[in-house]
XYZ file of C-alpha atoms in Angstrom:
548
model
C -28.430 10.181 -23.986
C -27.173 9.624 -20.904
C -27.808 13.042 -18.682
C -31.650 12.750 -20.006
C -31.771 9.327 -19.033
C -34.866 8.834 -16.528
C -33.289 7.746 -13.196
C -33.659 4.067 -11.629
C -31.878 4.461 -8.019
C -35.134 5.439 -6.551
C -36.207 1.996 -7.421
C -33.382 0.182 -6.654
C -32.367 -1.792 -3.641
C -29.935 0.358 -1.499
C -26.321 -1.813 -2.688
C -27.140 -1.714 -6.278
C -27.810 2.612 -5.857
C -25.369 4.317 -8.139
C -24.180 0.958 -9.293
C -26.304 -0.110 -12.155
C -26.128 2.535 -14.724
C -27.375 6.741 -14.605
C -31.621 5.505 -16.093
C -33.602 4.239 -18.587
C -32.907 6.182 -22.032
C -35.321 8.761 -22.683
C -35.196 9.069 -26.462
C -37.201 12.144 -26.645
C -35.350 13.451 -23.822
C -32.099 13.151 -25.413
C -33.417 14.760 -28.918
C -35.232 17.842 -27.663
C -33.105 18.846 -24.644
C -29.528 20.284 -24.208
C -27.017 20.454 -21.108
C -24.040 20.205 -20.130
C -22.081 16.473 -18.751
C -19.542 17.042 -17.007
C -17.478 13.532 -16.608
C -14.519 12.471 -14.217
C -11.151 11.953 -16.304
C -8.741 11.423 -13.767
C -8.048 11.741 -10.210
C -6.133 10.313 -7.297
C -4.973 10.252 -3.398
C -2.136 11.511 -1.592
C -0.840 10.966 2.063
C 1.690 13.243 1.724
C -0.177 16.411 2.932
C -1.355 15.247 6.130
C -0.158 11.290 6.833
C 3.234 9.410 6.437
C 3.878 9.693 2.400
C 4.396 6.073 1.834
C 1.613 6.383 -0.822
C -0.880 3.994 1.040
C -3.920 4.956 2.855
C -4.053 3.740 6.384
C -5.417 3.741 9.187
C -5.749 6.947 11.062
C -4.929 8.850 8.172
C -6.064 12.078 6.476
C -6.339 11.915 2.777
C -5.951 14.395 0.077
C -8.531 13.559 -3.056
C -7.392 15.362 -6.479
C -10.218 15.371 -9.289
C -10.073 16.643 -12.755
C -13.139 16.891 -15.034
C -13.728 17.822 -18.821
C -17.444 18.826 -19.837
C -18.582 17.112 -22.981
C -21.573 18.880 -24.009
C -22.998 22.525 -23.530
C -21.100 25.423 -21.474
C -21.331 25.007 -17.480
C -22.465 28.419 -16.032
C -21.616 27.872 -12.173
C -20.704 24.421 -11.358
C -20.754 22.721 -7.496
C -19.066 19.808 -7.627
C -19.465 18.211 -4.171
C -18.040 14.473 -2.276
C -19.187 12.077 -0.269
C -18.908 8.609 1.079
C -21.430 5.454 2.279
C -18.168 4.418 3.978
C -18.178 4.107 7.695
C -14.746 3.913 7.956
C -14.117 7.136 6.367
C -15.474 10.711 6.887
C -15.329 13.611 4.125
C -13.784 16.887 5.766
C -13.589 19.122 3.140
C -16.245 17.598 0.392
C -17.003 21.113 -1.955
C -15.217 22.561 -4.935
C -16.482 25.654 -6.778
C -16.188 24.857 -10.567
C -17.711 27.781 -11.712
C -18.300 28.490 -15.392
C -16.761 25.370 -17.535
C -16.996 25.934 -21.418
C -17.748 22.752 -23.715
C -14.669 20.170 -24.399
C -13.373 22.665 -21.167
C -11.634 20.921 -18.027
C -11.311 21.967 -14.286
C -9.542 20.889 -11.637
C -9.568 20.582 -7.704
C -5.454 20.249 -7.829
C -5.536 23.703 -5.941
C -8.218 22.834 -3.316
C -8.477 19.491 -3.405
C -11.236 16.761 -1.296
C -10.148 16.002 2.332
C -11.006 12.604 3.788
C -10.057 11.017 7.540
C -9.701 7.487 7.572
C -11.178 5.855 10.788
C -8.240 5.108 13.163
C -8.826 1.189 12.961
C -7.067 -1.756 11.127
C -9.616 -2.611 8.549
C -6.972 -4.353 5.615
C -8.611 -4.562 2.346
C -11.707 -2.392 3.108
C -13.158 -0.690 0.005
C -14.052 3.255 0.363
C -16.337 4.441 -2.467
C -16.350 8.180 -2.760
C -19.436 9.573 -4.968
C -18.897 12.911 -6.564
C -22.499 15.220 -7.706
C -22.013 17.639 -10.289
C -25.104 20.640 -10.125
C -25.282 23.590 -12.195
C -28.813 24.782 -12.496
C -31.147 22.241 -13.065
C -28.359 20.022 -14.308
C -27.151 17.185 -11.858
C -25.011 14.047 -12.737
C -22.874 12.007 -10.576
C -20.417 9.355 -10.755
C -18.214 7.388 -7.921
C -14.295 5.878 -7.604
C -13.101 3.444 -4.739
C -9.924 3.062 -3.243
C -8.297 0.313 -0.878
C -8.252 0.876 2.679
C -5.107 -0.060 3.995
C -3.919 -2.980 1.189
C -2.044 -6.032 2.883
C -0.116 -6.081 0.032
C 2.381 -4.139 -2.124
C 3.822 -3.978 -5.376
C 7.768 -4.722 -6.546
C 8.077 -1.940 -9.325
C 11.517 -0.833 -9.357
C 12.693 -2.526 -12.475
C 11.119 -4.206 -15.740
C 8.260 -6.761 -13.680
C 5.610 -5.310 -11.743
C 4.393 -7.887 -9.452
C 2.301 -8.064 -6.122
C 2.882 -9.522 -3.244
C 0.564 -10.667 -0.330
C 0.731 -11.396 3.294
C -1.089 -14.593 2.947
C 0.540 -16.367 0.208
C -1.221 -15.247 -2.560
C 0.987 -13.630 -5.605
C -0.080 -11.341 -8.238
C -3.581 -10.453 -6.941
C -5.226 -10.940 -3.362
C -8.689 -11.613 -4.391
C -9.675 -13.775 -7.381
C -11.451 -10.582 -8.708
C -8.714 -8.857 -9.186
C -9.066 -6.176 -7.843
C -6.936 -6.678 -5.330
C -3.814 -5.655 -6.922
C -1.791 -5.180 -9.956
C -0.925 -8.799 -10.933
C 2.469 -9.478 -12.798
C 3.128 -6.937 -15.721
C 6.540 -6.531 -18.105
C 7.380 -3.357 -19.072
C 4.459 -2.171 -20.648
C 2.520 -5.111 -21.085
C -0.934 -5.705 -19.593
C -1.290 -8.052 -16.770
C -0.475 -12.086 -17.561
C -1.346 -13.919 -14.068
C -4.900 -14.666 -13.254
C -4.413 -16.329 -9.732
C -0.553 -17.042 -8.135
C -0.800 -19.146 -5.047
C 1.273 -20.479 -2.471
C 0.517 -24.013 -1.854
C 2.225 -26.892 0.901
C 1.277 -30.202 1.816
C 2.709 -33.212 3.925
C 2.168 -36.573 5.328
C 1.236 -36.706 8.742
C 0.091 -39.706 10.882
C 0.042 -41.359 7.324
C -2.249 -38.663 5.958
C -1.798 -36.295 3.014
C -2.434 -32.991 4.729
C -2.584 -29.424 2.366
C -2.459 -26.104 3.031
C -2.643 -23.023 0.245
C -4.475 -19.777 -0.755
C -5.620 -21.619 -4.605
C -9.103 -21.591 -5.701
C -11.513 -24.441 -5.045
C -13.871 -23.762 -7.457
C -14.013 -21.026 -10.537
C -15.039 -17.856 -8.163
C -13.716 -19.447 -4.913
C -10.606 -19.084 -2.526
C -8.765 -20.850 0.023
C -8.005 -18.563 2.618
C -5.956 -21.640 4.807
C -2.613 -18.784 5.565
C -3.683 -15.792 7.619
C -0.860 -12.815 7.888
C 0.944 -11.658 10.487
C 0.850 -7.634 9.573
C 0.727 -5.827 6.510
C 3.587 -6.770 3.789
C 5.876 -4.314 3.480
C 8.447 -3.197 0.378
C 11.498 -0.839 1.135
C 13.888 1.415 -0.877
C 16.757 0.633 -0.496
C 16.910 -2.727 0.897
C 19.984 -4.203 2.499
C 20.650 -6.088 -0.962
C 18.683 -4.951 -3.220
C 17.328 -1.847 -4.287
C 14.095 -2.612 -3.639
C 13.082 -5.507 -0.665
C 10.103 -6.641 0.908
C 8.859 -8.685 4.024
C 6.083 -10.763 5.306
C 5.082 -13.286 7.483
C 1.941 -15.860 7.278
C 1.507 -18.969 8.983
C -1.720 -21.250 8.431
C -4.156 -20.340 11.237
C -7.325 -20.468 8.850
C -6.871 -23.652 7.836
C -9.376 -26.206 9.651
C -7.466 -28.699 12.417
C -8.797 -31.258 9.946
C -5.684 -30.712 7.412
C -3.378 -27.958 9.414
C 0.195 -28.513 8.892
C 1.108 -25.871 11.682
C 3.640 -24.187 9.247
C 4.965 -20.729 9.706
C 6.291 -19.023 6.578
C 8.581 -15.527 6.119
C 9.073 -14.558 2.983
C 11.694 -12.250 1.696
C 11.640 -10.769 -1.928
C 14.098 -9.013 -3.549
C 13.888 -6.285 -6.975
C 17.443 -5.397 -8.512
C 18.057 -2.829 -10.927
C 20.995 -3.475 -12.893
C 20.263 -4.447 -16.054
C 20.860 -8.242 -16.288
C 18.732 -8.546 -13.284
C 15.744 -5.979 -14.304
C 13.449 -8.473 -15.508
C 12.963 -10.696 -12.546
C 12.331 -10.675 -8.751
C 13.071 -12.940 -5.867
C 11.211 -14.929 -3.316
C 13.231 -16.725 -0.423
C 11.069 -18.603 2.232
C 11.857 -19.746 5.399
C 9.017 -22.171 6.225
C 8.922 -23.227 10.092
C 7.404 -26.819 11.575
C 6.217 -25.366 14.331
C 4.305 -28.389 15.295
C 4.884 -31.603 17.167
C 4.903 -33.699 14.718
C 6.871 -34.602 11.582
C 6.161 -33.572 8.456
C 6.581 -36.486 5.815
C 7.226 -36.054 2.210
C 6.668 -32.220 2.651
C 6.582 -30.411 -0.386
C 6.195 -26.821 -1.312
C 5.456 -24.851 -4.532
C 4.075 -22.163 -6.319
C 1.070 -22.555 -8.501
C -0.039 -19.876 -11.501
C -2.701 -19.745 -13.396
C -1.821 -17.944 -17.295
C -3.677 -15.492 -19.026
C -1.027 -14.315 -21.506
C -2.106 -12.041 -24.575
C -5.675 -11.034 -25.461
C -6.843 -14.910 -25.780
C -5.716 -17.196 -22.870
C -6.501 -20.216 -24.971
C -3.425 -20.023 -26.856
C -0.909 -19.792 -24.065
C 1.560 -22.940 -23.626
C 2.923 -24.224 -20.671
C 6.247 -25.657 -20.568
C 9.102 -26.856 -18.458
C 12.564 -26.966 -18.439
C 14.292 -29.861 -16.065
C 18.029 -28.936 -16.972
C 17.193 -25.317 -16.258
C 14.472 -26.414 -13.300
C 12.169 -23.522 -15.427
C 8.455 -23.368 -15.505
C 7.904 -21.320 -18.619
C 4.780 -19.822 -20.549
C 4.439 -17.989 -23.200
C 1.125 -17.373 -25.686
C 1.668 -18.984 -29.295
C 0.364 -16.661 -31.568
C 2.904 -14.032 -31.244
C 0.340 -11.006 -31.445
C -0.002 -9.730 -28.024
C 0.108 -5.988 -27.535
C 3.511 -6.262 -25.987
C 4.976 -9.659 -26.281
C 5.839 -11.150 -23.247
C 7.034 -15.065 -21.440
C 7.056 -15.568 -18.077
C 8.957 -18.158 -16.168
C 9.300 -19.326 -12.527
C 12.567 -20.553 -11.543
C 13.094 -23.101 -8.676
C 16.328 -22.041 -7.165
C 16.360 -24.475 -4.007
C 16.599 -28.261 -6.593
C 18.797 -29.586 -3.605
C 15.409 -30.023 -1.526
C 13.812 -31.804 -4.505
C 11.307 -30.704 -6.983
C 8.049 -31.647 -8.747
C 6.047 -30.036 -11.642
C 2.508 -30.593 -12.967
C 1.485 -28.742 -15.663
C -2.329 -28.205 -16.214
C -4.388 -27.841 -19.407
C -7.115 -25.860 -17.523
C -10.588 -27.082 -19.564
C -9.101 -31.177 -19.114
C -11.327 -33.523 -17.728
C -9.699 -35.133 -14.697
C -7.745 -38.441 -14.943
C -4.644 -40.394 -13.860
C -2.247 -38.066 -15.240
C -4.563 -35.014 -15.761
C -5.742 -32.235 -13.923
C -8.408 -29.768 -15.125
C -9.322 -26.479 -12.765
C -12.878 -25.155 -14.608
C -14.362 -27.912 -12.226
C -12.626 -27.181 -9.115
C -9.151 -28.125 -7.688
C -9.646 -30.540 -4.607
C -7.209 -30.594 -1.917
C -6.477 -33.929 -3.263
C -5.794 -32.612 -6.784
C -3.466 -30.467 -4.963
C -1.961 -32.568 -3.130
C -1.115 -34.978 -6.579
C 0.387 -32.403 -8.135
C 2.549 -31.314 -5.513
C 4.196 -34.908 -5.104
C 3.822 -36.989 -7.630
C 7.336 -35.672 -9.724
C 7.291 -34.286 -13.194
C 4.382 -35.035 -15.016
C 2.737 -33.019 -18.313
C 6.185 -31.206 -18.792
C 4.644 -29.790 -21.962
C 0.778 -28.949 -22.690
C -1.468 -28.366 -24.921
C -1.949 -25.317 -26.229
C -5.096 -23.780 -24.171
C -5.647 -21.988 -20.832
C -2.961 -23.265 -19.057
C -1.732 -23.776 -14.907
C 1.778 -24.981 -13.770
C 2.873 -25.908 -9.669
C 6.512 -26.076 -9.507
C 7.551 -27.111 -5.770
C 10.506 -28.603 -3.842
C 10.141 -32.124 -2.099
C 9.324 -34.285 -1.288
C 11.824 -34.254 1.545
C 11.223 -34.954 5.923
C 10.376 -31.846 7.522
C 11.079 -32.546 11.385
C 8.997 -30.823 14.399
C 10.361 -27.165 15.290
C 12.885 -27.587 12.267
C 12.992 -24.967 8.974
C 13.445 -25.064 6.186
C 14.934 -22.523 2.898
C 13.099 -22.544 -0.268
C 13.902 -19.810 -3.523
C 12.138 -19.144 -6.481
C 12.501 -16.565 -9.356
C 9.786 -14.447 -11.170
C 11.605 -13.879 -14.565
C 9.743 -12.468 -17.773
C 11.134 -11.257 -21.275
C 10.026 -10.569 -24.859
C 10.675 -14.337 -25.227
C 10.945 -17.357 -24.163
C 14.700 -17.517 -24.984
C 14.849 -14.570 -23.377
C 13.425 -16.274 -19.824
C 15.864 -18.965 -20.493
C 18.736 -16.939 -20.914
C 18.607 -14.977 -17.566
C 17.954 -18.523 -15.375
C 22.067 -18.590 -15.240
C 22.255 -14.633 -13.768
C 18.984 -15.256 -11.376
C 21.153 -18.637 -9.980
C 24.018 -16.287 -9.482
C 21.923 -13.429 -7.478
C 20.478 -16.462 -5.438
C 23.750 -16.829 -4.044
C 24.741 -13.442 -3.637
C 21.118 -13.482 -1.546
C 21.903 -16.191 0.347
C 25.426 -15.254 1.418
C 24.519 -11.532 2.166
C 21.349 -11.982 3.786
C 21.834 -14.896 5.947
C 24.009 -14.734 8.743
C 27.443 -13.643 7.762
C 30.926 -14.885 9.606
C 32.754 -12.296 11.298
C 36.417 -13.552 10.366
C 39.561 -13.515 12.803
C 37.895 -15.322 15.625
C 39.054 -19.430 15.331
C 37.515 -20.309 18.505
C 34.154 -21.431 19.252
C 32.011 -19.092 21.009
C 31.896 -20.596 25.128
C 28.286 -19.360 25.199
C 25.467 -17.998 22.979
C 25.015 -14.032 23.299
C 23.445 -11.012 22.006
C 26.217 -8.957 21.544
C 24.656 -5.424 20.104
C 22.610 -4.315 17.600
C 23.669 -1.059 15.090
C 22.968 1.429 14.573
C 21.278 1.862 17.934
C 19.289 4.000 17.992
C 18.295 2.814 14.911
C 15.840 4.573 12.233
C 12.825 3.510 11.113
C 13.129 4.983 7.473
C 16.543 2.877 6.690
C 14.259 -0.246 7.103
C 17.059 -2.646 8.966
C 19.348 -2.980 11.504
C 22.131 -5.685 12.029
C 22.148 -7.916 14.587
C 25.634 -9.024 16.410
C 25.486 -12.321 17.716
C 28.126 -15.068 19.366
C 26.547 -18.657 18.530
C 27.596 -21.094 20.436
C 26.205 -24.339 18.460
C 24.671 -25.598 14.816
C 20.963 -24.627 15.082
C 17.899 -22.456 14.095
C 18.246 -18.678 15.476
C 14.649 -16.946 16.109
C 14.044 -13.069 17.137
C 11.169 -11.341 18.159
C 10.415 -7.775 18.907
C 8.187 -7.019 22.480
C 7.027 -4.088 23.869
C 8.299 -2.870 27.361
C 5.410 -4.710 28.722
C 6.608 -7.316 27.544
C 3.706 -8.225 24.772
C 4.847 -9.902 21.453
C 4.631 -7.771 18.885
C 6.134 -8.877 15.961
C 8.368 -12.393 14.766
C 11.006 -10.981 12.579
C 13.329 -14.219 11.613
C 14.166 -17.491 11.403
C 18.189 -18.106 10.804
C 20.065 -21.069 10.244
C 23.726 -20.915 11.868
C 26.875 -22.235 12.363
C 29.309 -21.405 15.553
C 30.979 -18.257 15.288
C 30.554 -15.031 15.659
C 27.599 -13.593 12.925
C 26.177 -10.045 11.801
C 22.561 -10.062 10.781
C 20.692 -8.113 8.568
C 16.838 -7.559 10.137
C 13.963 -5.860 7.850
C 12.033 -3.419 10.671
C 8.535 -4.002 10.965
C 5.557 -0.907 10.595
C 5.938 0.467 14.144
C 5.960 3.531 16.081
C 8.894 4.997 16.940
C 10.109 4.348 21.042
C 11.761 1.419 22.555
C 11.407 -1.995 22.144
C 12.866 -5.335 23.279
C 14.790 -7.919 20.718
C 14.332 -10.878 22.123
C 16.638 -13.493 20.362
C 16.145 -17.662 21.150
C 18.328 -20.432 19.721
C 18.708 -23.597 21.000
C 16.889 -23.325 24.610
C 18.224 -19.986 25.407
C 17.369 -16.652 25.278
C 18.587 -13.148 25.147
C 17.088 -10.123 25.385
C 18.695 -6.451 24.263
C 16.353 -3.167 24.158
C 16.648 -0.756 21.261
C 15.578 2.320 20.223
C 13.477 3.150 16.830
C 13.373 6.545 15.718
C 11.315 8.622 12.937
């Protein structure tokens, strides 16, 4: 039916080309003729041939494109399968593959000359690249098209039992409210349970609730209020963990109207070992880099459920003793049953939780999303304390956040929340006591650590080294000696030898002594660089070497 469909492209508008189905069925057509359709099963792209081999296309890069095909109808007597793109970032090098004679039910692959593709040599984050394969033999000629992602701004943590992504902009789970943009969050072998994961702040200022965050507005729309520094990046082996990653936003998009002027790192942390395989870490640093103070500042993480195949029969709980938002669907009967939970592991800063019944109408104590979520929703459920701690069983949201607590100009501040899912809700409840633990261990390892036998008080502050030096790029981190002098906020940046900013690659809180510091590398070229270190008024300045 469908190769002897009569085609439509030539009548459609040039987006929808390829997009909208092969034709119109030809019933006659489909009875009285024969041929063969020859259909894409599987394929995929590799850097490892020609670019770096971290398994992402960027910029700059030449791509290998693997293809394999199975014919479903009659023999194949000499097929051409050939590739192209309507990209303009990318260009097709090698685009032909010989298929020759392909019996019926038969497959064929490119594995042994596969598709070459160069990538344009320009940051273009997030740009879709359609590739379009044709098929000819004879008077036979079918095609069909993939897409990949252009250099993603966001990776996955997949080392243990959640698969979860991770954005430079605040967003968690998926980048895009399409999702398309990423993998979401996934146990094991479940399918994926987060529609939309958001980072979300908000303050008083001049006696004004001000709000920042990446949540929707409205059913298909976005804020976009935290703009990212560079691409976020995920390493094996981490300096903790076995798997870390890094990544730095601040909230540049957001109108002057409501900008808090917050900067915000986030570190997040995968562990293998078994008691820890079902949940990752997030640890913020958020920065007032403004002038002014930030009042009853709060800070949270908001989800919104889709657990099992009907999202109207999720629940949405939470636990105060435990300080748990929990979710889990009712019916028991997904594919692969799963709860999720999100623990706040930073209570000392003060917390809040709303939980949402999606479909409510709004009111004093309600929240409902289908219509939209105002910044002054937003702002409610961020500060007004615990409120809904158990729903009703429907499509269901939850914001757990610290605050509200005083925020001062050019101060930070240390926030930590867990990702933990199981077969169960007991399950999630059970492993709150072993993800408090590793939030310690996190703490005390990756924050600035004492160097013991020295009682006195450093007479200056000081940039001792940094090691290994020179350092290598693959290992992901270096450590950072320092002498600190007095209480206060440590900051380092990296510079070229021209002395241009490159990156900002921490915030630190420290106490007089002398301190080692772990430092996740950004994505750069190997050469040297300058580390540029400030704390309290002063600054130091050490170069260092980055190799391949």
């Amino acid at each position: 039916i469908r190769v002897t469909s009569d085609p439509i492209d030539d009548i459609q508008l040039t987006y929808y080309k390829g997009k909208i189905g092969r034709g119109r069925i030809n019933a006659y057509r489909a009875l009285t003729e024969s041929s063969p359709a020859v259909r894409l099963v599987e394929w995929s792209i590799s850097d490892s041939l020609y670019g770096n081999g971290d398994g992402f296309p960027d910029q700059g890069e030449k791509l290998t494109v693997t293809m394999r095909w199975k014919n479903l109808l009659e023999p194949a007597q000499d097929a051409m399968i050939t590739l192209s793109t309507p990209s303009i970032r990318a260009t097709v090098e090698q685009g032909s593959f010989h298929a020759g004679a392909i019996p019926s039910n038969g497959e064929v692959t490119n594995a042994g000359d596969p598709f070459i593709i160069q990538l344009e040599d320009f940051a273009v984050p997030n740009n879709r690249v359609d590739l379009i394969f044709t098929v000819e033999d004879g008077e036979y000629n079918d095609h069909g098209g993939v897409f990949f992602i252009q250099q993603p701004s966001y990776r996955d943590h997949d080392i243990n039992d959640i698969r979860v992504t991770l954005t430079n902009d605040g967003n968690i789970g998926f980048d895009d409210l399409s999702g398309v943009l990423g993998s979401g969050l996934r146990y094991r072998e479940s399918e994926n349970v987060v529609f939309e994961g958001a980072t979300m702040m908000g303050a008083i200022i001049n006696q004004l609730p001000f709000v920042v965050d990446v949540a929707r507005t409205g059913s298909q729309q976005q804020m976009e209020d935290f703009r990212g520094e560079e691409l976020y990046r995920v390493y094996e082996p981490g300096v903790i963990a076995e798997q870390e990653g890094w990544g730095r936003y601040w909230d540049a998009n957001a109108p002057l109207s409501y900008r808090l002027q917050t900067e915000v790192t986030l570190k997040s942390f995968a562990f293998t070992r078994p008691e820890a395989a079902n949940m990752v870490f997030l640890h913020y640093t958020i920065h007032n880099y403004s002038t002014n103070l930030h009042e009853d500042f709060c800070a949270g993480l908001f989800f919104d459920w889709d657990i099992g195949s009907n999202s109207q029969t999720d629940i949405a709980l939470y636990k105060d003793s435990l300080k748990l938002a929990l979710c889990f669907d009712t019916t028991g009967r997904p594919r692969t049953p799963v709860a999720v939970g999100t623990v706040l592991l930073t209570p000392e800063h003060g917390n809040t939780y709303w939980g949402i019944n999606n479909r409510d109408s709004d009111a004093e104590d309600r929240i409902g999303i289908y219509n939209g979520f105002t910044k002054e929703e937003k702002w409610k459920a961020l500060s007004t304390g615990i409120v809904q701690p158990v729903s009703k069983i429907t499509d269901v949201s939850q914001l757990l956040s610290i605050g509200p607590i005083d925020l001062p100009a050019g101060d930070s501040l240390i926030i930590g929340f867990a990702l933990i899912a199981g077969e169960s809700p007991l399950d999630v409840m059970n492993s709150v006591p072993t993800s408090l633990a590793l939030w310690d261990t996190i703490t005390r390892l990756y924050d600035p650590t004492p160097i013991g036998g020295m009682e006195e008080r450093p007479s200056a502050f000081r940039l001792e080294s940094v090691s290994p030096q020179p350092a290598m790029l693959s290992q992901g981190s270096i450590t950072v000696n320092l002498s600190v002098q007095r209480d206060g906020w440590i900051h380092g940046e990296l510079f070229d030898l021209n002395g241009r900013k490159l990156y900002s690659l921490f915030d630190h809180h420290a106490a007089p002594g002398r301190i080692q510091l772990p430092v996740m590398l950004p994505a750069v070229s190997a050469g040297t660089y300058l580390l540029r270190i400030r704390s309290s008024g002063e600054v130091q300045t050490l170069p260092i070497r980055l190799l391949r």
